[in-house]
Structures are given as C-alpha cells and as structure tokens.
Amino acid sequence: MFVFAPEDFPTWSSVAVYLRDLRMAIPPVISLLEIANVWWTGDALFMTETAYPAALALAFLLPILLNRRSPVALLASFATAVILLTSAAAIHPGNPMVADAYFPLFILLFVACLQRTILCTGSPGLRVPLAAGAGLCLTMAELTRPFLFPIVIYVAACAGAMLWTRSRRQVIAFLIPLMVFTGGWHVHQAWRFGQLTWSNHVGFNLIRAWPMVGAVPLAPEPGNAPLAPGRDPNINTGEHFDNSQRLTRAVVQFVRHNPVTAIKHAIRRVQALVIQVRTGIYSHDPNHPVFRFYRPTVWILSGLLLANVIALGTALVRAPGSALRLLAAPYNLLIAVTAYSIIVMAVGDASEEARFLISVLPLLAAAARIPWSPLDMATDTERHARH
C-alpha cells in the first residue's frame, strides 16, 4: 500500500516486529510471501509479475469449472470468462491491488473444496483433507479483505453446521484453519490495538463514499512521516486509527439520523458499481473494444444474482424447515458472499469502482445462474455431481 516494501524486512526479527505492529489492511499472508520472495530471489517479481496475474486469470477461469452442468452452461461460462478477463486486464493496471485477484480466487476455491467434500462418495478418505482445504481457503480470503469478517462468520457457521450432520472429523478439519489463522489474527488485533477488524483505515474509506456527512475534525498524526523517500505517509499508527474511528462514527450517526436519505444513497452507490460499470481509475481510462460486451455482461450477471437472492429468500419463506439445507448449500453460500461483497464495496468506499468491480466479477460469474426452481438451489451440488 506504498507504506512498506518487502525489502524493509531483511531479518526474522524485523518480520516479527512487522506482524506484531501491523494494523493496516495489508494482507498478512500475501505480504509474507512477498518478503520470502525477496529473501530467496532478491526481488518480489515472482509474486508481482507471475503469481498475481496467474491468480487473476485463475479466478476468472474457476467459474467455468463450477458451472460445467451442461454444454450450454459450459460454453456460456467460457464466453463470460473471456470477456471479463480481457476487460480486467485492460482496467486493472490503473491500480493493480493484488488483493483483488486473491480474494475471489480463495472464495471460489473454498466453494469448490466444500462441494467436493460433500460429493466425495468414491474416496471417503479425501473428505477430511478437502474440508481442511475449504477452511484454509475461507480464512485466506478473510485475511485478504478485512470487510469479509462478518460474512465469514456466517459462512463458517452454515458450512460447519452442514458438515456436522455428516462427520465430526470434517467439521474439526474445517474449523482448525479458521480458528488458528482468522481467529488468531483477530484476537491479536483486538488485544494489541482494540480493533474489531484488521484495518485502521475503515473510516477514511467510508467518508469517501458518504461525502454528504461533511467535514469531520481530525486529530494530528505526528508519526505519519513516510518510512522511505517516495513512499506514502505512514498510516500504520494509533492516531490514524483514532481518526478512522471519528470518521466511522460520523457516517454511522448520519445514517441513523437520515435513514431514508441513507437508503437512497446506498442504492445509488450500488448502481454506480454494477449499473454504470466504470472502466477508468484515476488517470487510467482505457478504451478497449471488449467494453461493448463487458457492460452488458455485468448487467446480465447482476440481474441473475438478484434473481437468485430473491429465489433463495422465497424458498426460505416457503420451506422454513429446510433453512439449514438451503443456507448451507455451497452455491447459496457463494450467493450470500457475492451479494454481501457488492453491497459493502459499494457503500464502503468510492472513486475506484472499476477496481472494486473486478474483484467481485469472478464471484458474479460463478453465482449468476438461472434459478429454475428455488428449492433446487439447495441440491445444486448434487445435480452438479450427476453431470
């Protein structure tokens, strides 16, 4: 995030201090891999020039595997992947945050592992490793984007309850990575810094999406001098967290006092993300022929996601006794994560909508199916297996 660089941490002790004091929204695991890359090769080129584009491409290709229910679905998924990946390659250079590639990749890998855990009838010995893989991918997704914490708790509870009905060992294997990594990191953040999420910058993002809140008086940040020439100010400080809290409280207070205005504004923010479908980021304003297909594709996928959300809600109302079966189905968990991510990204920040959208496009491509029958949504995994 232009505050630290992998070269800043040449020893184990410096890495330990970095992790101990890290309170910014820098993905800890990914940053450790970049540091290791520098140790082994002298630079971070493998992580930035090989692993990052590979992760981005794989995130857009995974929906093809998840949607191979029929030749028509396979062809549609392939065409969608080509359009979205080509568009992402044109847009993302405007601000290439590596989290935008790893976040959807880990979510889709979680869904794939959870599906295989349920479907692994021929090789029961693989169920426990697959359950552990699902838990590891889910926790890695949460350690990539701080805003995922609430929905990860929901997803872990649903998936854990579903696995509990099948095997206690699968539940334990699934929960261990979540408790060790997500649980451990949040306990550390709460104990050392008093932060609910592992980001001290939330308020500054929020205020960009809610400019009508107006000016909020902020305290000085005397320790924010750049750590090296050419770097951004050091926001990894307690003073920055205090100011972030002030801004967050101001936005929350505005929403509480102006609920109708807030709802209308939130709807406009979601429209700015999935209806306007912006392609420019700051000075980067590409003009690619694929954009003629990109915007309609996003509109269709967003419409299908909304239809699935409505279908799932309808199914829950009509069959409350099947709530766990409905909510814990891997495909329905994907719907929940995708819808949640779009809303939080839309109302939680502004000015980089083109980049925000890229990070949820693979989820949209995997989640946006035609909901032929709401009750069939719970057995989508089983129907997928028959194909």
Coordinates of C-alpha atoms in Angstrom, one line a residue:
M1 CA 0.0 0.0 0.0
F2 CA 3.0 2.3 -0.7
V3 CA 3.9 2.5 3.0
F4 CA 6.1 -0.6 3.4
A5 CA 8.1 -2.6 0.9
P6 CA 9.3 -6.2 1.2
E7 CA 12.9 -5.0 1.2
D8 CA 12.2 -3.3 4.6
F9 CA 12.3 -6.6 6.4
P10 CA 15.7 -8.4 5.9
T11 CA 15.6 -10.5 9.2
W12 CA 13.3 -12.8 11.1
S13 CA 13.1 -10.3 13.9
S14 CA 12.1 -7.4 11.6
V15 CA 9.4 -9.6 10.1
A16 CA 8.2 -10.5 13.7
V17 CA 8.0 -6.8 14.5
Y18 CA 6.2 -6.1 11.3
L19 CA 3.5 -8.6 12.1
R20 CA 3.3 -7.5 15.7
D21 CA 2.7 -3.9 14.8
L22 CA 0.7 -4.3 11.5
R23 CA -2.8 -2.7 11.8
M24 CA -3.3 -1.6 8.2
A25 CA -5.4 -3.6 5.7
I26 CA -2.3 -5.2 4.2
P27 CA -3.0 -9.0 3.7
P28 CA -0.5 -10.5 6.2
V29 CA 0.0 -13.9 4.4
I30 CA 0.4 -12.3 0.9
S31 CA 2.9 -9.8 2.3
L32 CA 4.9 -12.6 4.0
L33 CA 5.1 -14.4 0.7
E34 CA 6.4 -11.2 -1.0
I35 CA 9.0 -10.9 1.8
A36 CA 10.0 -14.5 1.3
N37 CA 10.3 -13.9 -2.5
V38 CA 12.7 -11.1 -1.8
W39 CA 14.7 -13.3 0.6
W40 CA 15.0 -16.1 -2.0
T41 CA 15.5 -14.2 -5.2
G42 CA 16.5 -10.7 -4.3
D43 CA 13.2 -9.1 -5.6
A44 CA 9.4 -9.7 -5.5
L45 CA 9.0 -10.2 -9.2
F46 CA 7.6 -13.7 -8.9
M47 CA 4.8 -12.5 -6.6
T48 CA 4.0 -9.4 -8.6
E49 CA 4.6 -10.5 -12.2
T50 CA 3.8 -14.2 -12.1
A51 CA 1.7 -15.2 -9.1
Y52 CA -0.6 -12.1 -9.2
P53 CA -1.6 -12.3 -12.9
A54 CA -1.9 -16.1 -12.6
A55 CA -4.2 -15.7 -9.6
L56 CA -6.3 -13.1 -11.5
A57 CA -6.6 -15.5 -14.5
L58 CA -7.4 -18.5 -12.4
A59 CA -10.1 -16.5 -10.5
F60 CA -11.9 -15.9 -13.8
L61 CA -11.4 -19.4 -15.1
L62 CA -12.7 -21.2 -12.0
P63 CA -16.4 -20.3 -12.7
I64 CA -16.1 -22.4 -15.8
L65 CA -15.3 -25.5 -13.7
L66 CA -18.1 -24.6 -11.2
N67 CA -20.7 -24.2 -14.0
R68 CA -20.0 -27.2 -16.2
R69 CA -23.5 -28.6 -15.7
S70 CA -24.3 -28.8 -19.4
P71 CA -22.6 -28.0 -22.7
V72 CA -24.6 -24.8 -23.0
A73 CA -23.7 -23.7 -19.4
L74 CA -20.0 -24.6 -20.2
L75 CA -20.0 -22.5 -23.4
A76 CA -21.7 -19.5 -21.7
S77 CA -19.2 -19.7 -18.8
F78 CA -16.3 -19.8 -21.2
A79 CA -17.5 -16.8 -23.2
T80 CA -18.2 -14.9 -19.9
A81 CA -14.7 -15.7 -18.6
V82 CA -13.0 -14.4 -21.8
I83 CA -15.0 -11.1 -21.8
L84 CA -14.4 -10.5 -18.1
L85 CA -10.8 -11.5 -18.0
T86 CA -10.0 -9.4 -21.1
S87 CA -11.7 -6.4 -19.5
A88 CA -10.0 -6.9 -16.2
A89 CA -6.6 -7.0 -18.0
A90 CA -7.4 -3.6 -19.6
I91 CA -8.8 -1.9 -16.4
H92 CA -6.7 -3.2 -13.5
P93 CA -3.4 -1.6 -14.5
G94 CA -4.9 1.7 -13.2
N95 CA -4.4 0.5 -9.6
P96 CA -3.3 -3.2 -9.5
M97 CA -4.0 -4.2 -5.9
V98 CA -3.1 -7.9 -5.6
A99 CA -5.9 -8.5 -3.1
D100 CA -8.4 -8.0 -6.0
A101 CA -7.1 -11.2 -7.5
Y102 CA -6.6 -13.4 -4.4
F103 CA -9.9 -12.5 -2.7
P104 CA -12.2 -14.0 -5.4
L105 CA -9.8 -16.9 -6.0
F106 CA -9.8 -18.0 -2.4
I107 CA -13.6 -17.7 -2.2
L108 CA -14.1 -19.8 -5.3
L109 CA -11.6 -22.4 -4.1
F110 CA -13.5 -22.6 -0.8
V111 CA -16.7 -23.3 -2.7
A112 CA -15.0 -25.9 -4.9
C113 CA -13.5 -27.7 -1.9
L114 CA -16.7 -27.6 0.0
Q115 CA -18.6 -29.1 -3.0
R116 CA -16.0 -31.9 -3.3
T117 CA -16.2 -32.6 0.4
I118 CA -20.0 -33.2 0.0
L119 CA -19.7 -35.1 -3.2
C120 CA -16.6 -37.3 -2.4
T121 CA -18.5 -40.6 -2.3
G122 CA -15.9 -42.7 -4.0
S123 CA -13.0 -41.7 -1.9
P124 CA -14.1 -41.0 1.6
G125 CA -10.5 -40.6 2.8
L126 CA -10.4 -37.3 0.8
R127 CA -13.3 -35.7 2.7
V128 CA -11.3 -34.5 5.7
P129 CA -8.4 -33.0 3.6
L130 CA -11.0 -31.3 1.4
A131 CA -12.8 -29.9 4.5
A132 CA -9.5 -28.6 5.8
G133 CA -8.8 -27.1 2.4
A134 CA -12.2 -25.4 2.4
G135 CA -11.5 -23.9 5.8
L136 CA -8.0 -22.8 4.8
C137 CA -9.3 -21.1 1.6
L138 CA -12.0 -19.3 3.5
T139 CA -9.6 -18.0 6.1
M140 CA -7.2 -16.9 3.5
A141 CA -10.0 -14.9 1.8
E142 CA -10.8 -13.2 5.0
L143 CA -7.1 -12.4 5.6
T144 CA -7.1 -10.8 2.1
R145 CA -10.0 -8.4 2.6
P146 CA -11.0 -7.1 6.1
F147 CA -14.6 -6.4 5.2
L148 CA -15.2 -10.2 4.9
F149 CA -15.1 -10.8 8.6
P150 CA -18.8 -10.7 9.3
I151 CA -19.8 -12.8 6.3
V152 CA -17.1 -15.3 7.0
I153 CA -18.5 -15.9 10.5
Y154 CA -21.9 -16.6 8.8
V155 CA -20.4 -18.8 6.1
A156 CA -18.3 -20.8 8.6
A157 CA -21.3 -21.3 10.9
C158 CA -23.5 -22.6 8.0
A159 CA -20.8 -24.8 6.4
G160 CA -19.8 -26.1 9.9
A161 CA -23.4 -27.0 10.7
M162 CA -23.8 -28.8 7.4
L163 CA -20.6 -30.8 7.9
W164 CA -21.6 -31.6 11.4
T165 CA -24.5 -33.6 10.1
R166 CA -22.1 -35.7 8.1
S167 CA -18.9 -36.1 10.0
R168 CA -17.4 -34.6 13.2
R169 CA -13.9 -35.1 11.8
Q170 CA -14.8 -32.9 8.8
V171 CA -16.1 -30.2 11.0
I172 CA -12.9 -30.2 13.1
A173 CA -10.7 -30.2 9.9
F174 CA -12.8 -27.3 8.5
L175 CA -12.7 -25.1 11.6
I176 CA -9.0 -25.6 12.6
P177 CA -7.6 -23.2 9.9
L178 CA -10.3 -20.7 10.7
M179 CA -9.6 -20.7 14.4
V180 CA -5.8 -20.7 14.0
F181 CA -5.4 -18.0 11.3
T182 CA -8.6 -15.9 11.3
G183 CA -9.2 -16.3 15.0
G184 CA -5.6 -15.8 15.9
W185 CA -5.2 -12.7 13.8
H186 CA -8.4 -11.1 15.1
V187 CA -7.5 -11.9 18.7
H188 CA -4.1 -10.3 18.2
Q189 CA -5.6 -7.2 16.6
A190 CA -8.2 -6.8 19.4
W191 CA -5.8 -7.5 22.2
R192 CA -3.0 -5.2 20.9
F193 CA -4.9 -2.4 19.2
G194 CA -8.6 -2.7 20.2
Q195 CA -9.6 -3.1 16.5
L196 CA -12.6 -5.2 15.6
T197 CA -11.4 -5.6 12.0
W198 CA -7.8 -5.8 11.0
S199 CA -7.8 -2.3 9.4
N200 CA -7.2 1.1 10.9
H201 CA -8.4 2.9 7.7
V202 CA -12.1 2.0 7.5
G203 CA -13.4 5.5 8.3
F204 CA -11.3 7.1 5.6
N205 CA -12.8 4.7 3.0
L206 CA -16.3 5.3 4.3
I207 CA -16.2 9.0 4.2
R208 CA -15.2 8.9 0.5
A209 CA -18.5 7.1 -0.2
W210 CA -20.5 9.4 2.1
P211 CA -19.3 12.9 1.2
M212 CA -22.6 14.4 2.4
V213 CA -21.5 13.8 6.0
G214 CA -19.3 16.9 5.7
A215 CA -16.0 17.8 7.3
V216 CA -15.1 15.9 10.5
P217 CA -12.4 17.4 12.7
L218 CA -9.4 15.1 12.9
A219 CA -6.5 15.0 15.3
P220 CA -2.9 15.5 14.2
E221 CA -1.0 12.4 13.2
P222 CA 2.6 13.3 14.1
G223 CA 4.0 9.9 13.4
N224 CA 2.9 9.6 9.8
A225 CA 6.1 10.6 8.0
P226 CA 6.9 8.3 5.1
L227 CA 9.2 5.4 6.1
A228 CA 11.3 6.0 2.9
P229 CA 11.6 8.6 0.2
G230 CA 8.8 8.3 -2.4
R231 CA 6.5 6.4 -0.1
D232 CA 3.1 7.4 1.1
P233 CA 2.6 8.7 4.6
N234 CA 2.8 6.0 7.3
I235 CA -0.8 5.4 8.3
N236 CA 0.1 2.3 10.4
T237 CA -0.4 4.3 13.6
G238 CA -2.7 4.6 16.5
E239 CA -3.5 8.2 15.7
H240 CA -4.7 7.2 12.2
F241 CA -7.0 4.5 13.8
D242 CA -8.4 7.2 16.2
N243 CA -9.2 9.4 13.2
S244 CA -10.7 6.5 11.4
Q245 CA -13.0 5.9 14.3
R246 CA -14.1 9.5 14.3
L247 CA -15.0 9.3 10.6
T248 CA -16.8 6.0 11.1
R249 CA -18.9 7.4 13.9
A250 CA -19.8 10.4 11.8
V251 CA -21.0 8.2 9.0
V252 CA -23.0 5.9 11.3
Q253 CA -24.6 8.9 13.0
F254 CA -25.6 10.3 9.7
V255 CA -27.2 7.1 8.6
R256 CA -29.1 6.8 11.9
H257 CA -30.4 10.3 11.7
N258 CA -31.2 10.2 8.0
P259 CA -32.3 6.6 7.2
V260 CA -34.3 7.4 4.1
T261 CA -31.6 9.5 2.6
A262 CA -29.0 6.9 3.5
I263 CA -31.0 4.1 1.8
K264 CA -31.4 6.1 -1.4
H265 CA -27.7 6.9 -1.3
A266 CA -26.8 3.3 -0.8
I267 CA -28.9 2.3 -3.8
R268 CA -27.1 4.9 -5.9
R269 CA -23.8 3.6 -4.7
V270 CA -24.7 0.0 -5.8
Q271 CA -25.9 1.4 -9.1
A272 CA -22.6 3.1 -9.6
L273 CA -20.8 -0.2 -9.1
V274 CA -22.9 -2.7 -11.2
I275 CA -25.0 -0.5 -13.5
Q276 CA -22.7 2.3 -14.5
V277 CA -19.8 -0.3 -14.8
R278 CA -17.0 2.2 -14.8
T279 CA -13.7 1.3 -16.6
G280 CA -11.5 4.2 -15.6
I281 CA -9.4 4.5 -12.5
Y282 CA -7.9 8.0 -11.8
S283 CA -5.8 8.9 -14.9
H284 CA -6.1 5.4 -16.3
D285 CA -9.0 5.5 -18.8
P286 CA -8.7 2.6 -21.2
N287 CA -10.8 2.3 -24.3
H288 CA -11.0 -1.4 -25.3
P289 CA -13.4 -2.9 -27.9
V290 CA -14.3 -5.6 -25.4
F291 CA -16.1 -3.0 -23.2
R292 CA -19.1 -3.2 -25.7
F293 CA -19.6 -6.7 -24.3
Y294 CA -18.3 -6.1 -20.8
R295 CA -21.1 -3.8 -19.6
P296 CA -24.0 -5.9 -20.9
T297 CA -22.3 -9.0 -19.4
V298 CA -22.1 -7.3 -16.0
W299 CA -25.7 -6.2 -16.2
I300 CA -26.9 -9.8 -17.0
L301 CA -24.8 -11.3 -14.3
S302 CA -26.0 -8.8 -11.7
G303 CA -29.6 -9.4 -12.8
L304 CA -29.2 -13.1 -12.4
L305 CA -27.6 -12.6 -8.9
L306 CA -30.6 -10.5 -7.8
A307 CA -33.0 -13.2 -9.2
N308 CA -31.1 -15.8 -7.2
V309 CA -31.2 -13.8 -4.0
I310 CA -35.0 -13.3 -4.4
A311 CA -35.4 -17.0 -5.2
L312 CA -33.4 -18.0 -2.1
G313 CA -35.4 -15.7 0.1
T314 CA -38.7 -17.1 -1.3
A315 CA -37.5 -20.6 -0.7
L316 CA -36.7 -19.8 2.9
V317 CA -40.2 -18.4 3.4
R318 CA -41.9 -21.3 1.8
A319 CA -39.8 -24.0 3.4
P320 CA -38.5 -22.8 6.8
G321 CA -37.9 -26.4 7.8
S322 CA -35.2 -26.6 5.1
A323 CA -33.4 -23.4 6.2
L324 CA -30.1 -25.1 7.0
R325 CA -30.1 -27.2 3.9
L326 CA -30.8 -24.1 1.8
L327 CA -28.4 -21.7 3.6
A328 CA -25.5 -24.1 3.9
A329 CA -25.5 -25.3 0.2
P330 CA -22.1 -24.2 -1.3
Y331 CA -23.8 -22.4 -4.2
N332 CA -26.1 -20.5 -1.8
L333 CA -23.1 -19.5 0.4
L334 CA -21.5 -18.2 -2.8
I335 CA -24.6 -16.1 -3.5
A336 CA -24.5 -14.7 0.0
V337 CA -20.8 -13.8 -0.2
T338 CA -21.2 -12.2 -3.6
A339 CA -24.2 -10.1 -2.7
Y340 CA -22.6 -9.0 0.6
S341 CA -19.3 -8.1 -1.1
I342 CA -21.1 -5.9 -3.7
I343 CA -23.1 -4.0 -1.1
V344 CA -20.1 -3.5 1.2
M345 CA -17.8 -2.4 -1.6
A346 CA -20.4 0.0 -2.9
V347 CA -21.2 1.7 0.3
G348 CA -17.8 1.4 2.0
D349 CA -15.6 3.3 -0.4
A350 CA -15.7 5.4 -3.6
S351 CA -13.6 6.6 -6.6
E352 CA -12.2 3.2 -7.5
E353 CA -15.5 1.4 -8.6
A354 CA -13.8 0.0 -11.7
R355 CA -11.3 -1.9 -9.5
F356 CA -13.9 -2.9 -6.9
L357 CA -16.0 -4.5 -9.5
I358 CA -13.1 -6.5 -10.9
S359 CA -12.6 -8.3 -7.6
V360 CA -16.3 -9.5 -7.5
L361 CA -16.7 -10.3 -11.2
P362 CA -15.4 -13.9 -10.8
L363 CA -17.9 -14.4 -7.9
L364 CA -20.7 -13.0 -10.1
A365 CA -19.8 -15.3 -13.0
A366 CA -19.9 -18.3 -10.7
A367 CA -23.0 -17.3 -8.8
A368 CA -25.2 -16.0 -11.6
R369 CA -27.2 -19.0 -12.7
I370 CA -30.8 -19.2 -13.8
P371 CA -32.8 -20.2 -10.7
W372 CA -35.2 -22.7 -12.3
S373 CA -36.6 -23.9 -9.0
P374 CA -35.8 -22.2 -5.7
L375 CA -35.9 -25.4 -3.7
D376 CA -33.4 -27.0 -6.2
M377 CA -30.9 -24.4 -5.1
A378 CA -30.1 -26.5 -2.0
T379 CA -29.4 -29.6 -4.1
D380 CA -27.5 -27.8 -6.9
T381 CA -24.3 -29.5 -5.7
E382 CA -26.0 -32.9 -6.1
R383 CA -27.3 -32.1 -9.5
H384 CA -23.9 -30.8 -10.5
A385 CA -22.4 -34.2 -9.4
R386 CA -24.7 -36.1 -11.7
H387 CA -23.4 -34.1 -14.7

